[in-house]
JSON list of C-alpha atoms and ligand atoms in Angstrom, two decimals:
[
{"chain": "A", "resi": 1, "resn": "ASP", "atom": "CA", "xyz": [-160.34, -19.22, 50.91]},
{"chain": "A", "resi": 2, "resn": "LEU", "atom": "CA", "xyz": [-160.62, -16.19, 53.28]},
{"chain": "A", "resi": 3, "resn": "HIS", "atom": "CA", "xyz": [-164.25, -16.74, 53.84]},
{"chain": "A", "resi": 4, "resn": "LYS", "atom": "CA", "xyz": [-164.48, -20.56, 53.75]},
{"chain": "A", "resi": 5, "resn": "THR", "atom": "CA", "xyz": [-167.68, -20.30, 51.43]},
{"chain": "A", "resi": 6, "resn": "THR", "atom": "CA", "xyz": [-169.63, -23.29, 50.25]},
{"chain": "A", "resi": 7, "resn": "LYS", "atom": "CA", "xyz": [-169.68, -23.50, 46.43]},
{"chain": "A", "resi": 8, "resn": "VAL", "atom": "CA", "xyz": [-172.87, -21.66, 46.03]},
{"chain": "A", "resi": 9, "resn": "ALA", "atom": "CA", "xyz": [-171.65, -18.88, 48.36]},
{"chain": "A", "resi": 10, "resn": "THR", "atom": "CA", "xyz": [-168.49, -18.71, 46.24]},
{"chain": "A", "resi": 11, "resn": "ALA", "atom": "CA", "xyz": [-170.47, -18.36, 42.99]},
{"chain": "A", "resi": 12, "resn": "ALA", "atom": "CA", "xyz": [-172.73, -15.49, 44.51]},
{"chain": "A", "resi": 13, "resn": "LEU", "atom": "CA", "xyz": [-169.83, -13.78, 45.95]},
{"chain": "A", "resi": 14, "resn": "GLY", "atom": "CA", "xyz": [-167.57, -14.06, 42.93]},
{"chain": "A", "resi": 15, "resn": "ARG", "atom": "CA", "xyz": [-170.36, -12.87, 40.60]},
{"chain": "A", "resi": 16, "resn": "THR", "atom": "CA", "xyz": [-170.98, -9.74, 42.81]},
{"chain": "A", "resi": 17, "resn": "LEU", "atom": "CA", "xyz": [-167.15, -9.14, 43.10]},
{"chain": "A", "resi": 18, "resn": "THR", "atom": "CA", "xyz": [-166.75, -9.31, 39.37]},
{"chain": "A", "resi": 19, "resn": "ALA", "atom": "CA", "xyz": [-169.59, -6.99, 38.47]},
{"chain": "A", "resi": 20, "resn": "THR", "atom": "CA", "xyz": [-168.62, -4.50, 41.20]},
{"chain": "A", "resi": 21, "resn": "SER", "atom": "CA", "xyz": [-164.87, -4.46, 40.01]},
{"chain": "A", "resi": 22, "resn": "ILE", "atom": "CA", "xyz": [-166.24, -3.61, 36.44]},
{"chain": "A", "resi": 23, "resn": "MET", "atom": "CA", "xyz": [-168.47, -0.89, 37.79]},
{"chain": "A", "resi": 24, "resn": "GLY", "atom": "CA", "xyz": [-165.62, 0.42, 39.88]},
{"chain": "A", "resi": 25, "resn": "LEU", "atom": "CA", "xyz": [-163.50, 0.74, 36.73]},
{"chain": "A", "resi": 26, "resn": "MET", "atom": "CA", "xyz": [-166.26, 2.94, 35.26]},
{"chain": "A", "resi": 27, "resn": "MET", "atom": "CA", "xyz": [-165.63, 5.63, 37.96]},
{"chain": "A", "resi": 28, "resn": "LYS", "atom": "CA", "xyz": [-163.47, 8.43, 37.02]},
{"chain": "A", "resi": 29, "resn": "ASN", "atom": "CA", "xyz": [-161.45, 9.62, 39.92]},
{"chain": "A", "resi": 30, "resn": "ASP", "atom": "CA", "xyz": [-158.88, 8.06, 42.27]},
{"chain": "A", "resi": 31, "resn": "GLY", "atom": "CA", "xyz": [-160.61, 8.53, 45.52]},
{"chain": "A", "resi": 32, "resn": "ASP", "atom": "CA", "xyz": [-163.97, 7.27, 44.23]},
{"chain": "A", "resi": 33, "resn": "LYS", "atom": "CA", "xyz": [-165.67, 4.33, 46.04]},
{"chain": "A", "resi": 34, "resn": "LEU", "atom": "CA", "xyz": [-168.36, 1.85, 45.16]},
{"chain": "A", "resi": 35, "resn": "THR", "atom": "CA", "xyz": [-170.41, -0.24, 47.64]},
{"chain": "A", "resi": 36, "resn": "VAL", "atom": "CA", "xyz": [-172.82, -2.88, 46.34]},
{"chain": "A", "resi": 37, "resn": "ILE", "atom": "CA", "xyz": [-175.11, -4.74, 48.72]},
{"chain": "A", "resi": 38, "resn": "LEU", "atom": "CA", "xyz": [-177.54, -7.45, 47.58]},
{"chain": "A", "resi": 39, "resn": "LYS", "atom": "CA", "xyz": [-180.24, -8.48, 49.94]},
{"chain": "A", "resi": 40, "resn": "GLY", "atom": "CA", "xyz": [-182.68, -10.77, 48.34]},
{"chain": "A", "resi": 41, "resn": "GLY", "atom": "CA", "xyz": [-184.11, -12.50, 51.43]},
{"chain": "A", "resi": 42, "resn": "GLY", "atom": "CA", "xyz": [-182.46, -15.77, 50.79]},
{"chain": "A", "resi": 43, "resn": "PRO", "atom": "CA", "xyz": [-180.36, -18.10, 53.27]},
{"chain": "A", "resi": 44, "resn": "ILE", "atom": "CA", "xyz": [-177.16, -16.48, 52.33]},
{"chain": "A", "resi": 45, "resn": "GLY", "atom": "CA", "xyz": [-178.23, -13.13, 53.86]},
{"chain": "A", "resi": 46, "resn": "SER", "atom": "CA", "xyz": [-176.45, -10.17, 52.64]},
{"chain": "A", "resi": 47, "resn": "ILE", "atom": "CA", "xyz": [-173.70, -9.83, 49.95]},
{"chain": "A", "resi": 48, "resn": "LEU", "atom": "CA", "xyz": [-171.44, -6.69, 50.62]},
{"chain": "A", "resi": 49, "resn": "VAL", "atom": "CA", "xyz": [-168.77, -5.88, 47.99]},
{"chain": "A", "resi": 50, "resn": "THR", "atom": "CA", "xyz": [-166.72, -2.55, 47.70]},
{"chain": "A", "resi": 51, "resn": "SER", "atom": "CA", "xyz": [-164.50, -1.52, 44.77]},
{"chain": "A", "resi": 52, "resn": "ASN", "atom": "CA", "xyz": [-162.15, 1.37, 44.23]},
{"chain": "A", "resi": 53, "resn": "SER", "atom": "CA", "xyz": [-161.71, 3.17, 40.90]},
{"chain": "A", "resi": 54, "resn": "LYS", "atom": "CA", "xyz": [-158.97, 0.67, 39.91]},
{"chain": "A", "resi": 55, "resn": "GLY", "atom": "CA", "xyz": [-161.40, -2.41, 40.24]},
{"chain": "A", "resi": 56, "resn": "ILE", "atom": "CA", "xyz": [-159.62, -3.60, 43.33]},
{"chain": "A", "resi": 57, "resn": "VAL", "atom": "CA", "xyz": [-162.41, -5.22, 45.24]},
{"chain": "A", "resi": 58, "resn": "LYS", "atom": "CA", "xyz": [-163.02, -6.69, 48.77]},
{"chain": "A", "resi": 59, "resn": "GLY", "atom": "CA", "xyz": [-166.28, -8.31, 50.06]},
{"chain": "A", "resi": 60, "resn": "TYR", "atom": "CA", "xyz": [-168.15, -10.80, 52.02]},
{"chain": "A", "resi": 61, "resn": "VAL", "atom": "CA", "xyz": [-171.44, -12.60, 52.48]},
{"chain": "A", "resi": 62, "resn": "SER", "atom": "CA", "xyz": [-173.22, -12.85, 55.82]},
{"chain": "A", "resi": 63, "resn": "ASN", "atom": "CA", "xyz": [-173.62, -16.55, 55.58]},
{"chain": "A", "resi": 64, "resn": "PRO", "atom": "CA", "xyz": [-170.73, -18.30, 54.07]},
{"chain": "A", "resi": 65, "resn": "ASN", "atom": "CA", "xyz": [-172.02, -21.58, 55.00]},
{"chain": "A", "resi": 66, "resn": "VAL", "atom": "CA", "xyz": [-175.12, -21.48, 52.99]},
{"chain": "A", "resi": 67, "resn": "GLU", "atom": "CA", "xyz": [-176.30, -24.68, 51.31]},
{"chain": "A", "resi": 68, "resn": "VAL", "atom": "CA", "xyz": [-179.05, -24.96, 48.75]},
{"chain": "A", "resi": 69, "resn": "GLU", "atom": "CA", "xyz": [-180.00, -27.67, 46.46]},
{"chain": "A", "resi": 70, "resn": "ASP", "atom": "CA", "xyz": [-178.48, -27.44, 42.80]},
{"chain": "A", "resi": 71, "resn": "TYR", "atom": "CA", "xyz": [-180.81, -26.92, 39.96]},
{"chain": "A", "resi": 72, "resn": "PRO", "atom": "CA", "xyz": [-181.93, -30.18, 38.47]},
{"chain": "A", "resi": 73, "resn": "ASN", "atom": "CA", "xyz": [-179.39, -29.79, 35.58]},
{"chain": "A", "resi": 74, "resn": "GLY", "atom": "CA", "xyz": [-176.70, -29.64, 38.19]},
{"chain": "A", "resi": 75, "resn": "LYS", "atom": "CA", "xyz": [-176.05, -25.98, 38.15]},
{"chain": "A", "resi": 76, "resn": "LEU", "atom": "CA", "xyz": [-175.50, -24.06, 41.23]},
{"chain": "A", "resi": 77, "resn": "ASN", "atom": "CA", "xyz": [-178.91, -22.66, 42.58]},
{"chain": "A", "resi": 78, "resn": "VAL", "atom": "CA", "xyz": [-177.50, -19.03, 43.15]},
{"chain": "A", "resi": 79, "resn": "ALA", "atom": "CA", "xyz": [-180.96, -17.42, 43.09]},
{"chain": "A", "resi": 80, "resn": "GLY", "atom": "CA", "xyz": [-181.92, -19.97, 45.84]},
{"chain": "A", "resi": 81, "resn": "ALA", "atom": "CA", "xyz": [-179.34, -18.76, 48.00]},
{"chain": "A", "resi": 82, "resn": "VAL", "atom": "CA", "xyz": [-179.62, -15.06, 47.32]},
{"chain": "A", "resi": 83, "resn": "GLY", "atom": "CA", "xyz": [-183.54, -15.01, 47.27]},
{"chain": "A", "resi": 84, "resn": "GLN", "atom": "CA", "xyz": [-185.76, -13.01, 44.89]},
{"chain": "A", "resi": 85, "resn": "ASP", "atom": "CA", "xyz": [-187.40, -10.68, 47.28]},
{"chain": "A", "resi": 86, "resn": "GLY", "atom": "CA", "xyz": [-185.18, -7.97, 48.38]},
{"chain": "A", "resi": 87, "resn": "VAL", "atom": "CA", "xyz": [-183.01, -5.12, 46.87]},
{"chain": "A", "resi": 88, "resn": "ILE", "atom": "CA", "xyz": [-179.83, -4.44, 45.28]},
{"chain": "A", "resi": 89, "resn": "ARG", "atom": "CA", "xyz": [-178.41, -1.24, 46.74]},
{"chain": "A", "resi": 90, "resn": "VAL", "atom": "CA", "xyz": [-175.51, 0.69, 45.01]},
{"chain": "A", "resi": 91, "resn": "ILE", "atom": "CA", "xyz": [-173.54, 3.50, 46.98]},
{"chain": "A", "resi": 92, "resn": "LYS", "atom": "CA", "xyz": [-171.33, 5.59, 44.94]},
{"chain": "A", "resi": 93, "resn": "ASP", "atom": "CA", "xyz": [-168.91, 7.88, 47.02]},
{"chain": "A", "resi": 94, "resn": "PHE", "atom": "CA", "xyz": [-167.34, 10.50, 44.96]},
{"chain": "A", "resi": 95, "resn": "GLY", "atom": "CA", "xyz": [-166.10, 12.46, 48.00]},
{"chain": "A", "resi": 96, "resn": "LEU", "atom": "CA", "xyz": [-169.07, 14.82, 47.85]},
{"chain": "A", "resi": 97, "resn": "LYS", "atom": "CA", "xyz": [-171.05, 15.78, 50.82]},
{"chain": "A", "resi": 98, "resn": "GLU", "atom": "CA", "xyz": [-173.82, 13.06, 50.04]},
{"chain": "A", "resi": 99, "resn": "PRO", "atom": "CA", "xyz": [-172.95, 9.79, 48.45]},
{"chain": "A", "resi": 100, "resn": "TYR", "atom": "CA", "xyz": [-175.29, 8.58, 45.71]},
{"chain": "A", "resi": 101, "resn": "ASN", "atom": "CA", "xyz": [-177.43, 5.84, 47.19]},
{"chain": "A", "resi": 102, "resn": "GLY", "atom": "CA", "xyz": [-179.88, 3.83, 45.07]},
{"chain": "A", "resi": 103, "resn": "ALA", "atom": "CA", "xyz": [-181.80, 0.68, 45.95]},
{"chain": "A", "resi": 104, "resn": "TYR", "atom": "CA", "xyz": [-183.73, -1.34, 43.25]},
{"chain": "A", "resi": 105, "resn": "PRO", "atom": "CA", "xyz": [-185.79, -4.50, 43.58]},
{"chain": "A", "resi": 106, "resn": "ILE", "atom": "CA", "xyz": [-183.99, -7.72, 43.09]},
{"chain": "A", "resi": 107, "resn": "ASN", "atom": "CA", "xyz": [-186.08, -10.02, 40.83]},
{"chain": "A", "resi": 108, "resn": "SER", "atom": "CA", "xyz": [-183.72, -12.73, 39.50]},
{"chain": "A", "resi": 109, "resn": "GLY", "atom": "CA", "xyz": [-181.27, -13.54, 42.37]},
{"chain": "A", "resi": 110, "resn": "GLU", "atom": "CA", "xyz": [-178.83, -14.85, 39.70]},
{"chain": "A", "resi": 111, "resn": "ILE", "atom": "CA", "xyz": [-177.15, -11.52, 40.14]},
{"chain": "A", "resi": 112, "resn": "ALA", "atom": "CA", "xyz": [-176.15, -10.65, 36.63]},
{"chain": "A", "resi": 113, "resn": "GLN", "atom": "CA", "xyz": [-179.78, -9.79, 35.76]},
{"chain": "A", "resi": 114, "resn": "ASP", "atom": "CA", "xyz": [-180.21, -8.06, 38.82]},
{"chain": "A", "resi": 115, "resn": "PHE", "atom": "CA", "xyz": [-177.30, -5.78, 37.74]},
{"chain": "A", "resi": 116, "resn": "THR", "atom": "CA", "xyz": [-178.90, -5.38, 34.29]},
{"chain": "A", "resi": 117, "resn": "ASN", "atom": "CA", "xyz": [-182.12, -4.23, 35.99]},
{"chain": "A", "resi": 118, "resn": "TYR", "atom": "CA", "xyz": [-180.14, -1.97, 38.17]},
{"chain": "A", "resi": 119, "resn": "PHE", "atom": "CA", "xyz": [-178.61, -0.14, 35.11]},
{"chain": "A", "resi": 120, "resn": "ALA", "atom": "CA", "xyz": [-181.95, 0.02, 33.43]},
{"chain": "A", "resi": 121, "resn": "MET", "atom": "CA", "xyz": [-183.95, 1.54, 36.53]},
{"chain": "A", "resi": 122, "resn": "SER", "atom": "CA", "xyz": [-181.25, 3.65, 37.83]},
{"chain": "A", "resi": 123, "resn": "GLU", "atom": "CA", "xyz": [-179.50, 5.08, 34.88]},
{"chain": "A", "resi": 124, "resn": "GLN", "atom": "CA", "xyz": [-182.01, 4.18, 32.04]},
{"chain": "A", "resi": 125, "resn": "THR", "atom": "CA", "xyz": [-179.06, 2.64, 30.36]},
{"chain": "A", "resi": 126, "resn": "PRO", "atom": "CA", "xyz": [-179.72, -0.44, 28.34]},
{"chain": "A", "resi": 127, "resn": "SER", "atom": "CA", "xyz": [-177.12, -2.90, 29.39]},
{"chain": "A", "resi": 128, "resn": "VAL", "atom": "CA", "xyz": [-175.87, -6.54, 29.26]},
{"chain": "A", "resi": 129, "resn": "VAL", "atom": "CA", "xyz": [-174.26, -8.01, 32.18]},
{"chain": "A", "resi": 130, "resn": "SER", "atom": "CA", "xyz": [-172.88, -11.61, 32.08]},
{"chain": "A", "resi": 131, "resn": "LEU", "atom": "CA", "xyz": [-170.89, -13.04, 34.96]},
{"chain": "A", "resi": 132, "resn": "GLY", "atom": "CA", "xyz": [-169.42, -16.53, 35.48]},
{"chain": "A", "resi": 133, "resn": "VAL", "atom": "CA", "xyz": [-167.62, -18.32, 38.37]},
{"chain": "A", "resi": 134, "resn": "TYR", "atom": "CA", "xyz": [-166.50, -21.82, 37.79]},
{"chain": "A", "resi": 135, "resn": "THR", "atom": "CA", "xyz": [-165.43, -23.89, 40.76]},
{"chain": "A", "resi": 136, "resn": "ARG", "atom": "CA", "xyz": [-163.83, -27.26, 40.77]},
{"chain": "A", "resi": 137, "resn": "GLU", "atom": "CA", "xyz": [-163.82, -29.07, 44.07]},
{"chain": "A", "resi": 138, "resn": "ASP", "atom": "CA", "xyz": [-163.42, -26.19, 46.45]},
{"chain": "A", "resi": 139, "resn": "GLU", "atom": "CA", "xyz": [-161.25, -24.08, 44.26]},
{"chain": "A", "resi": 140, "resn": "VAL", "atom": "CA", "xyz": [-162.28, -21.25, 41.91]},
{"chain": "A", "resi": 141, "resn": "GLU", "atom": "CA", "xyz": [-160.81, -22.12, 38.54]},
{"chain": "A", "resi": 142, "resn": "TYR", "atom": "CA", "xyz": [-162.16, -19.28, 36.50]},
{"chain": "A", "resi": 143, "resn": "ALA", "atom": "CA", "xyz": [-164.10, -16.14, 37.16]},
{"chain": "A", "resi": 144, "resn": "GLY", "atom": "CA", "xyz": [-165.06, -13.21, 34.86]},
{"chain": "A", "resi": 145, "resn": "GLY", "atom": "CA", "xyz": [-167.76, -11.35, 33.11]},
{"chain": "A", "resi": 146, "resn": "PHE", "atom": "CA", "xyz": [-168.55, -8.30, 31.14]},
{"chain": "A", "resi": 147, "resn": "ILE", "atom": "CA", "xyz": [-170.82, -5.29, 31.06]},
{"chain": "A", "resi": 148, "resn": "VAL", "atom": "CA", "xyz": [-171.96, -3.84, 27.81]},
{"chain": "A", "resi": 149, "resn": "GLN", "atom": "CA", "xyz": [-173.83, -0.64, 27.52]},
{"chain": "A", "resi": 150, "resn": "LEU", "atom": "CA", "xyz": [-175.33, 1.28, 24.83]},
{"chain": "A", "resi": 151, "resn": "MET", "atom": "CA", "xyz": [-174.27, 4.83, 24.18]},
{"chain": "A", "resi": 152, "resn": "PRO", "atom": "CA", "xyz": [-177.22, 7.27, 23.80]},
{"chain": "A", "resi": 153, "resn": "ASP", "atom": "CA", "xyz": [-176.51, 7.74, 20.00]},
{"chain": "A", "resi": 154, "resn": "ALA", "atom": "CA", "xyz": [-176.21, 3.84, 19.19]},
{"chain": "A", "resi": 155, "resn": "THR", "atom": "CA", "xyz": [-177.93, 3.23, 15.85]},
{"chain": "A", "resi": 156, "resn": "GLU", "atom": "CA", "xyz": [-180.38, 0.45, 15.20]},
{"chain": "A", "resi": 157, "resn": "GLU", "atom": "CA", "xyz": [-177.64, -1.31, 13.16]},
{"chain": "A", "resi": 158, "resn": "VAL", "atom": "CA", "xyz": [-175.26, -1.51, 16.20]},
{"chain": "A", "resi": 159, "resn": "ILE", "atom": "CA", "xyz": [-178.14, -2.50, 18.42]},
{"chain": "A", "resi": 160, "resn": "SER", "atom": "CA", "xyz": [-179.27, -5.50, 16.23]},
{"chain": "A", "resi": 161, "resn": "GLN", "atom": "CA", "xyz": [-175.52, -6.60, 15.68]},
{"chain": "A", "resi": 162, "resn": "LEU", "atom": "CA", "xyz": [-174.97, -6.50, 19.37]},
{"chain": "A", "resi": 163, "resn": "GLU", "atom": "CA", "xyz": [-178.39, -8.46, 20.12]},
{"chain": "A", "resi": 164, "resn": "LYS", "atom": "CA", "xyz": [-177.23, -11.10, 17.54]},
{"chain": "A", "resi": 165, "resn": "ASN", "atom": "CA", "xyz": [-173.62, -11.45, 19.17]},
{"chain": "A", "resi": 166, "resn": "ILE", "atom": "CA", "xyz": [-175.18, -11.75, 22.60]},
{"chain": "A", "resi": 167, "resn": "ALA", "atom": "CA", "xyz": [-177.63, -14.40, 21.57]},
{"chain": "A", "resi": 168, "resn": "GLU", "atom": "CA", "xyz": [-174.96, -16.48, 20.02]},
{"chain": "A", "resi": 169, "resn": "ILE", "atom": "CA", "xyz": [-172.01, -16.25, 22.41]},
{"chain": "A", "resi": 170, "resn": "PRO", "atom": "CA", "xyz": [-171.36, -19.10, 24.76]},
{"chain": "A", "resi": 171, "resn": "SER", "atom": "CA", "xyz": [-171.79, -18.53, 28.64]},
{"chain": "A", "resi": 172, "resn": "VAL", "atom": "CA", "xyz": [-168.82, -16.46, 30.29]},
{"chain": "A", "resi": 173, "resn": "THR", "atom": "CA", "xyz": [-167.77, -19.77, 32.12]},
{"chain": "A", "resi": 174, "resn": "ASP", "atom": "CA", "xyz": [-167.71, -21.57, 28.80]},
{"chain": "A", "resi": 175, "resn": "MET", "atom": "CA", "xyz": [-165.61, -18.93, 27.28]},
{"chain": "A", "resi": 176, "resn": "LEU", "atom": "CA", "xyz": [-163.18, -18.81, 30.08]},
{"chain": "A", "resi": 177, "resn": "LYS", "atom": "CA", "xyz": [-163.05, -22.54, 30.01]},
{"chain": "A", "resi": 178, "resn": "SER", "atom": "CA", "xyz": [-161.97, -22.62, 26.62]},
{"chain": "A", "resi": 179, "resn": "GLY", "atom": "CA", "xyz": [-159.27, -20.23, 27.34]},
{"chain": "A", "resi": 180, "resn": "CYS", "atom": "CA", "xyz": [-160.68, -16.87, 26.36]},
{"chain": "A", "resi": 181, "resn": "LYS", "atom": "CA", "xyz": [-158.95, -13.77, 27.80]},
{"chain": "A", "resi": 182, "resn": "PRO", "atom": "CA", "xyz": [-160.99, -10.62, 28.45]},
{"chain": "A", "resi": 183, "resn": "GLU", "atom": "CA", "xyz": [-159.98, -9.33, 24.97]},
{"chain": "A", "resi": 184, "resn": "ASP", "atom": "CA", "xyz": [-161.19, -12.40, 23.29]},
{"chain": "A", "resi": 185, "resn": "MET", "atom": "CA", "xyz": [-164.57, -12.07, 24.95]},
{"chain": "A", "resi": 186, "resn": "LEU", "atom": "CA", "xyz": [-164.74, -8.52, 23.92]},
{"chain": "A", "resi": 187, "resn": "GLU", "atom": "CA", "xyz": [-164.12, -9.59, 20.28]},
{"chain": "A", "resi": 188, "resn": "ARG", "atom": "CA", "xyz": [-166.90, -11.96, 20.43]},
{"chain": "A", "resi": 189, "resn": "VAL", "atom": "CA", "xyz": [-169.39, -9.68, 22.27]},
{"chain": "A", "resi": 190, "resn": "LEU", "atom": "CA", "xyz": [-168.68, -6.74, 19.94]},
{"chain": "A", "resi": 191, "resn": "PHE", "atom": "CA", "xyz": [-168.13, -8.85, 16.78]},
{"chain": "A", "resi": 192, "resn": "GLY", "atom": "CA", "xyz": [-168.58, -6.61, 13.69]},
{"chain": "A", "resi": 193, "resn": "LEU", "atom": "CA", "xyz": [-168.36, -3.65, 15.79]},
{"chain": "A", "resi": 194, "resn": "SER", "atom": "CA", "xyz": [-164.32, -3.17, 15.56]},
{"chain": "A", "resi": 195, "resn": "PRO", "atom": "CA", "xyz": [-163.68, -2.68, 19.30]},
{"chain": "A", "resi": 196, "resn": "LYS", "atom": "CA", "xyz": [-160.54, -0.76, 20.34]},
{"chain": "A", "resi": 197, "resn": "VAL", "atom": "CA", "xyz": [-158.79, -1.60, 23.75]},
{"chain": "A", "resi": 198, "resn": "LEU", "atom": "CA", "xyz": [-158.44, 1.83, 25.45]},
{"chain": "A", "resi": 199, "resn": "GLU", "atom": "CA", "xyz": [-157.05, 0.70, 28.94]},
{"chain": "A", "resi": 200, "resn": "LYS", "atom": "CA", "xyz": [-155.97, -2.37, 30.71]},
{"chain": "A", "resi": 201, "resn": "ASN", "atom": "CA", "xyz": [-156.14, -2.95, 34.58]},
{"chain": "A", "resi": 202, "resn": "GLU", "atom": "CA", "xyz": [-154.87, -5.63, 36.81]},
{"chain": "A", "resi": 203, "resn": "VAL", "atom": "CA", "xyz": [-157.92, -6.36, 39.08]},
{"chain": "A", "resi": 204, "resn": "THR", "atom": "CA", "xyz": [-157.75, -8.39, 42.38]},
{"chain": "A", "resi": 205, "resn": "PHE", "atom": "CA", "xyz": [-159.47, -9.01, 45.72]},
{"chain": "A", "resi": 206, "resn": "GLU", "atom": "CA", "xyz": [-157.35, -6.95, 48.36]},
{"chain": "A", "resi": 207, "resn": "CYS", "atom": "CA", "xyz": [-158.18, -5.84, 51.89]},
{"chain": "A", "resi": 208, "resn": "ASP", "atom": "CA", "xyz": [-156.88, -2.38, 53.16]},
{"chain": "A", "resi": 209, "resn": "CYS", "atom": "CA", "xyz": [-157.47, -3.10, 56.80]},
{"chain": "A", "resi": 210, "resn": "SER", "atom": "CA", "xyz": [-154.72, -2.49, 59.41]},
{"chain": "A", "resi": 211, "resn": "LYS", "atom": "CA", "xyz": [-154.26, -2.47, 63.14]},
{"chain": "A", "resi": 212, "resn": "GLU", "atom": "CA", "xyz": [-154.26, 1.28, 63.15]},
{"chain": "A", "resi": 213, "resn": "ARG", "atom": "CA", "xyz": [-157.83, 1.25, 61.45]},
{"chain": "A", "resi": 214, "resn": "MET", "atom": "CA", "xyz": [-158.97, -1.42, 63.95]},
{"chain": "A", "resi": 215, "resn": "ALA", "atom": "CA", "xyz": [-157.66, 0.67, 66.84]},
{"chain": "A", "resi": 216, "resn": "GLU", "atom": "CA", "xyz": [-159.81, 3.57, 65.56]},
{"chain": "A", "resi": 217, "resn": "ALA", "atom": "CA", "xyz": [-162.77, 1.39, 65.24]},
{"chain": "A", "resi": 218, "resn": "LEU", "atom": "CA", "xyz": [-162.09, 0.17, 68.94]},
{"chain": "A", "resi": 219, "resn": "ILE", "atom": "CA", "xyz": [-161.71, 3.67, 70.17]},
{"chain": "A", "resi": 220, "resn": "SER", "atom": "CA", "xyz": [-164.96, 4.63, 68.65]},
{"chain": "A", "resi": 221, "resn": "ILE", "atom": "CA", "xyz": [-167.08, 2.26, 70.92]},
{"chain": "A", "resi": 222, "resn": "GLY", "atom": "CA", "xyz": [-166.49, 4.70, 73.81]},
{"chain": "A", "resi": 223, "resn": "LYS", "atom": "CA", "xyz": [-164.52, 4.93, 77.15]},
{"chain": "A", "resi": 224, "resn": "HIS", "atom": "CA", "xyz": [-167.24, 2.81, 79.01]},
{"chain": "A", "resi": 225, "resn": "SER", "atom": "CA", "xyz": [-167.33, -0.18, 76.78]},
{"chain": "A", "resi": 226, "resn": "LEU", "atom": "CA", "xyz": [-163.35, -0.07, 76.51]},
{"chain": "A", "resi": 227, "resn": "THR", "atom": "CA", "xyz": [-162.94, -0.05, 80.33]},
{"chain": "A", "resi": 228, "resn": "GLU", "atom": "CA", "xyz": [-165.38, -3.01, 80.26]},
{"chain": "A", "resi": 229, "resn": "LEU", "atom": "CA", "xyz": [-163.18, -4.93, 77.60]},
{"chain": "A", "resi": 230, "resn": "ILE", "atom": "CA", "xyz": [-160.04, -4.27, 79.71]},
{"chain": "A", "resi": 231, "resn": "GLU", "atom": "CA", "xyz": [-161.67, -5.42, 82.99]},
{"chain": "A", "resi": 232, "resn": "GLU", "atom": "CA", "xyz": [-163.55, -8.34, 81.82]},
{"chain": "A", "resi": 233, "resn": "ASP", "atom": "CA", "xyz": [-161.47, -9.65, 78.76]},
{"chain": "A", "resi": 234, "resn": "LYS", "atom": "CA", "xyz": [-158.15, -8.36, 79.52]},
{"chain": "A", "resi": 235, "resn": "GLY", "atom": "CA", "xyz": [-157.80, -7.13, 75.99]},
{"chain": "A", "resi": 236, "resn": "ALA", "atom": "CA", "xyz": [-159.64, -7.55, 72.65]},
{"chain": "A", "resi": 237, "resn": "GLU", "atom": "CA", "xyz": [-159.60, -9.47, 69.44]},
{"chain": "A", "resi": 238, "resn": "VAL", "atom": "CA", "xyz": [-160.92, -7.53, 66.39]},
{"chain": "A", "resi": 239, "resn": "GLY", "atom": "CA", "xyz": [-161.66, -9.30, 63.18]},
{"chain": "A", "resi": 240, "resn": "CYS", "atom": "CA", "xyz": [-161.93, -7.80, 59.79]},
{"chain": "A", "resi": 241, "resn": "GLN", "atom": "CA", "xyz": [-165.25, -8.68, 58.12]},
{"chain": "A", "resi": 242, "resn": "PHE", "atom": "CA", "xyz": [-163.80, -8.50, 54.65]},
{"chain": "A", "resi": 243, "resn": "CYS", "atom": "CA", "xyz": [-160.71, -10.49, 54.98]},
{"chain": "A", "resi": 244, "resn": "ASN", "atom": "CA", "xyz": [-161.03, -12.32, 58.36]},
{"chain": "A", "resi": 245, "resn": "GLN", "atom": "CA", "xyz": [-157.68, -11.15, 59.52]},
{"chain": "A", "resi": 246, "resn": "LYS", "atom": "CA", "xyz": [-157.72, -10.96, 63.43]},
{"chain": "A", "resi": 247, "resn": "TYR", "atom": "CA", "xyz": [-156.24, -8.10, 65.35]},
{"chain": "A", "resi": 248, "resn": "ASN", "atom": "CA", "xyz": [-155.21, -8.46, 69.06]},
{"chain": "A", "resi": 249, "resn": "PHE", "atom": "CA", "xyz": [-155.02, -5.79, 71.47]},
{"chain": "A", "resi": 250, "resn": "ALA", "atom": "CA", "xyz": [-153.55, -6.26, 74.79]},
{"chain": "A", "resi": 251, "resn": "GLU", "atom": "CA", "xyz": [-154.82, -4.82, 78.04]},
{"chain": "B", "resi": 301, "resn": "LIG", "atom": "ZN1", "xyz": [-159.28, -6.87, 56.01]}
]
């Protein structure tokens, strides 16, 4: 709604928002911040999403109007929009001097697989990432997903049970369509492994922009440019990339 995205852009942004929200929840401290940027060389341009440690996300794509032909089976061709020649960049800011910043090649463009590869390459953690966004007309009806990672001491037994489960479960979108809640998906993914729910979080898309922050951004362009704005435009309109809110500043 905020970004007026086409269906395929909605799917790409929704998948990235979901994965980034889950990864945000993996961070430990309140002030931790995560940014994921996917740039696969496709017509969507970049997808940029940030999350805090509560899984509250915001994000945008550089070309929300992107249109690509669907796959022959009628599914949205997300890889066609994202591209398969570029990088997934993950920036983790834990409030230290230098944030963690890692970039790894994109080779799927369908996003979930690209996150899986990221975990394998950056953290050497075998993971399964599954994401789904279901749109009807122009509305998102369901969106969700899961990330499962192996603990270093996982036994062969656990691994083969997990592999069996993953091979047998329906897609995330089908599970959501049939009314599955996150706990139900968990039960299916971790079938036979007696999962326990340790914590629940309400996640959402939320922007934290404000007129004060936009004023700071305006100030940072410098006296010369500000004087130009005042003399030529008699004021300024500054838009937030994340939520498209417009802020007006008078002369
Ligand atoms: Zn905003």
